[in-house]
């Protein structure tokens, strides 16, 4: 949001908490799946978006993984090991690294 509003204050890091960054990936990390976020509840979370899940028009503001480039994000990401979506957060960190950003990833 700060980027979209041209706010120049620097973001220092990202702390991802149950980070649903990709509407196309509905399965939480199997090792950490608990009843309240399994299957149907995850689908319900993404269904709350105005556009439909899997729709090519989903904004990257809603589903960050849809951004063409993540080069504007900061290089430090913290994720708690017990986070249900830690696998998704790890994929997200790899995506940032693919934009030639040296990344520090804490799990």
PDB file of C-alpha atoms in Angstrom:
ATOM      1  CA  UNK A   1       0.000   0.000   0.000  1.00  0.00           C
ATOM      2  CA  UNK A   2       2.855   2.408   0.803  1.00  0.00           C
ATOM      3  CA  UNK A   3       4.308   1.746  -2.649  1.00  0.00           C
ATOM      4  CA  UNK A   4       0.964   2.406  -4.345  1.00  0.00           C
ATOM      5  CA  UNK A   5       0.640   5.727  -2.508  1.00  0.00           C
ATOM      6  CA  UNK A   6       4.262   6.746  -3.245  1.00  0.00           C
ATOM      7  CA  UNK A   7       5.127   6.913   0.446  1.00  0.00           C
ATOM      8  CA  UNK A   8       8.909   7.086   0.615  1.00  0.00           C
ATOM      9  CA  UNK A   9       9.378   5.617   4.109  1.00  0.00           C
ATOM     10  CA  UNK A  10      11.456   2.469   3.817  1.00  0.00           C
ATOM     11  CA  UNK A  11       9.943  -0.867   4.755  1.00  0.00           C
ATOM     12  CA  UNK A  12      12.578  -2.705   6.780  1.00  0.00           C
ATOM     13  CA  UNK A  13      11.329  -6.276   6.620  1.00  0.00           C
ATOM     14  CA  UNK A  14       8.293  -8.478   6.121  1.00  0.00           C
ATOM     15  CA  UNK A  15       6.846 -10.650   8.850  1.00  0.00           C
ATOM     16  CA  UNK A  16       4.488 -13.156   7.284  1.00  0.00           C
ATOM     17  CA  UNK A  17       1.829 -14.573   9.605  1.00  0.00           C
ATOM     18  CA  UNK A  18      -0.333 -17.303   8.079  1.00  0.00           C
ATOM     19  CA  UNK A  19       0.593 -15.734   4.790  1.00  0.00           C
ATOM     20  CA  UNK A  20      -1.872 -16.549   2.054  1.00  0.00           C
ATOM     21  CA  UNK A  21       0.108 -14.903  -0.756  1.00  0.00           C
ATOM     22  CA  UNK A  22      -1.092 -17.081  -3.640  1.00  0.00           C
ATOM     23  CA  UNK A  23      -4.793 -17.644  -4.328  1.00  0.00           C
ATOM     24  CA  UNK A  24      -3.892 -20.506  -6.670  1.00  0.00           C
ATOM     25  CA  UNK A  25      -2.304 -22.547  -3.855  1.00  0.00           C
ATOM     26  CA  UNK A  26      -5.136 -23.663  -1.588  1.00  0.00           C
ATOM     27  CA  UNK A  27      -3.354 -26.391   0.367  1.00  0.00           C
ATOM     28  CA  UNK A  28      -1.667 -25.430   3.649  1.00  0.00           C
ATOM     29  CA  UNK A  29       1.618 -27.125   4.536  1.00  0.00           C
ATOM     30  CA  UNK A  30       0.538 -30.723   5.231  1.00  0.00           C
ATOM     31  CA  UNK A  31       2.877 -31.005   8.218  1.00  0.00           C
ATOM     32  CA  UNK A  32       1.083 -28.127   9.950  1.00  0.00           C
ATOM     33  CA  UNK A  33      -2.477 -28.438   8.709  1.00  0.00           C
ATOM     34  CA  UNK A  34      -4.950 -28.039  11.548  1.00  0.00           C
ATOM     35  CA  UNK A  35      -8.693 -28.321  11.336  1.00  0.00           C
ATOM     36  CA  UNK A  36      -9.598 -24.629  11.286  1.00  0.00           C
ATOM     37  CA  UNK A  37      -7.563 -23.870   8.124  1.00  0.00           C
ATOM     38  CA  UNK A  38      -7.880 -27.116   6.180  1.00  0.00           C
ATOM     39  CA  UNK A  39      -9.402 -27.415   2.745  1.00  0.00           C
ATOM     40  CA  UNK A  40     -12.826 -25.807   2.711  1.00  0.00           C
ATOM     41  CA  UNK A  41     -11.890 -23.008   5.120  1.00  0.00           C
ATOM     42  CA  UNK A  42      -8.925 -22.020   2.947  1.00  0.00           C
ATOM     43  CA  UNK A  43     -11.180 -21.966  -0.118  1.00  0.00           C
ATOM     44  CA  UNK A  44     -13.655 -19.811   1.833  1.00  0.00           C
ATOM     45  CA  UNK A  45     -10.894 -17.329   2.668  1.00  0.00           C
ATOM     46  CA  UNK A  46      -9.992 -16.785  -0.986  1.00  0.00           C
ATOM     47  CA  UNK A  47     -13.652 -16.831  -2.051  1.00  0.00           C
ATOM     48  CA  UNK A  48     -14.092 -13.649   0.004  1.00  0.00           C
ATOM     49  CA  UNK A  49     -12.225 -11.758  -2.737  1.00  0.00           C
ATOM     50  CA  UNK A  50     -14.436  -9.907  -5.225  1.00  0.00           C
ATOM     51  CA  UNK A  51     -12.920 -11.822  -8.146  1.00  0.00           C
ATOM     52  CA  UNK A  52     -13.005 -15.584  -8.345  1.00  0.00           C
ATOM     53  CA  UNK A  53     -10.108 -17.787  -7.282  1.00  0.00           C
ATOM     54  CA  UNK A  54      -7.856 -18.645 -10.175  1.00  0.00           C
ATOM     55  CA  UNK A  55      -9.110 -15.688 -12.208  1.00  0.00           C
ATOM     56  CA  UNK A  56      -6.274 -14.062 -14.174  1.00  0.00           C
ATOM     57  CA  UNK A  57      -7.590 -10.635 -13.115  1.00  0.00           C
ATOM     58  CA  UNK A  58      -6.901 -11.129  -9.397  1.00  0.00           C
ATOM     59  CA  UNK A  59      -4.906  -8.082  -8.255  1.00  0.00           C
ATOM     60  CA  UNK A  60      -1.416  -8.565  -6.830  1.00  0.00           C
ATOM     61  CA  UNK A  61      -2.613  -6.422  -3.911  1.00  0.00           C
ATOM     62  CA  UNK A  62      -4.919  -9.320  -3.019  1.00  0.00           C
ATOM     63  CA  UNK A  63      -2.672 -12.206  -4.074  1.00  0.00           C
ATOM     64  CA  UNK A  64       0.930 -11.012  -3.958  1.00  0.00           C
ATOM     65  CA  UNK A  65       2.250 -14.049  -5.829  1.00  0.00           C
ATOM     66  CA  UNK A  66       0.547 -12.670  -8.954  1.00  0.00           C
ATOM     67  CA  UNK A  67       2.894  -9.660  -9.144  1.00  0.00           C
ATOM     68  CA  UNK A  68       5.093  -9.783 -12.254  1.00  0.00           C
ATOM     69  CA  UNK A  69       8.069  -8.599 -10.206  1.00  0.00           C
ATOM     70  CA  UNK A  70       8.716  -8.582  -6.478  1.00  0.00           C
ATOM     71  CA  UNK A  71      11.874  -6.469  -6.735  1.00  0.00           C
ATOM     72  CA  UNK A  72      10.248  -3.643  -4.750  1.00  0.00           C
ATOM     73  CA  UNK A  73       9.896  -5.815  -1.628  1.00  0.00           C
ATOM     74  CA  UNK A  74      12.415  -5.881   1.196  1.00  0.00           C
ATOM     75  CA  UNK A  75      14.962  -8.650   1.439  1.00  0.00           C
ATOM     76  CA  UNK A  76      14.272  -9.825   5.002  1.00  0.00           C
ATOM     77  CA  UNK A  77      11.356 -12.173   5.608  1.00  0.00           C
ATOM     78  CA  UNK A  78      10.433 -13.746   8.946  1.00  0.00           C
ATOM     79  CA  UNK A  79       8.073 -16.729   9.147  1.00  0.00           C
ATOM     80  CA  UNK A  80       7.238 -18.776  12.229  1.00  0.00           C
ATOM     81  CA  UNK A  81       7.988 -22.495  11.863  1.00  0.00           C
ATOM     82  CA  UNK A  82       4.474 -23.406  13.006  1.00  0.00           C
ATOM     83  CA  UNK A  83       2.853 -21.186  10.343  1.00  0.00           C
ATOM     84  CA  UNK A  84       0.367 -23.228   8.331  1.00  0.00           C
ATOM     85  CA  UNK A  85       1.554 -21.552   5.141  1.00  0.00           C
ATOM     86  CA  UNK A  86       5.306 -21.701   5.767  1.00  0.00           C
ATOM     87  CA  UNK A  87       5.828 -23.615   2.497  1.00  0.00           C
ATOM     88  CA  UNK A  88       4.006 -20.880   0.597  1.00  0.00           C
ATOM     89  CA  UNK A  89       6.127 -18.251   2.372  1.00  0.00           C
ATOM     90  CA  UNK A  90       9.309 -20.133   1.404  1.00  0.00           C
ATOM     91  CA  UNK A  91       8.201 -20.193  -2.259  1.00  0.00           C
ATOM     92  CA  UNK A  92       7.514 -16.466  -1.945  1.00  0.00           C
ATOM     93  CA  UNK A  93      11.069 -15.868  -0.664  1.00  0.00           C
ATOM     94  CA  UNK A  94      12.484 -17.853  -3.602  1.00  0.00           C
ATOM     95  CA  UNK A  95      10.442 -15.696  -5.975  1.00  0.00           C
ATOM     96  CA  UNK A  96      11.912 -12.527  -4.465  1.00  0.00           C
ATOM     97  CA  UNK A  97      15.421 -13.992  -4.837  1.00  0.00           C
ATOM     98  CA  UNK A  98      14.631 -14.690  -8.504  1.00  0.00           C
ATOM     99  CA  UNK A  99      14.308 -10.917  -8.973  1.00  0.00           C
ATOM    100  CA  UNK A 100      18.039 -10.630  -8.103  1.00  0.00           C
ATOM    101  CA  UNK A 101      17.444  -9.494  -4.545  1.00  0.00           C
ATOM    102  CA  UNK A 102      19.789 -10.845  -1.888  1.00  0.00           C
ATOM    103  CA  UNK A 103      17.316 -12.225   0.617  1.00  0.00           C
ATOM    104  CA  UNK A 104      17.489 -13.053   4.306  1.00  0.00           C
ATOM    105  CA  UNK A 105      14.826 -15.625   5.144  1.00  0.00           C
ATOM    106  CA  UNK A 106      14.116 -16.626   8.754  1.00  0.00           C
ATOM    107  CA  UNK A 107      12.015 -19.695   9.493  1.00  0.00           C
TER     108      UNK A 107
END
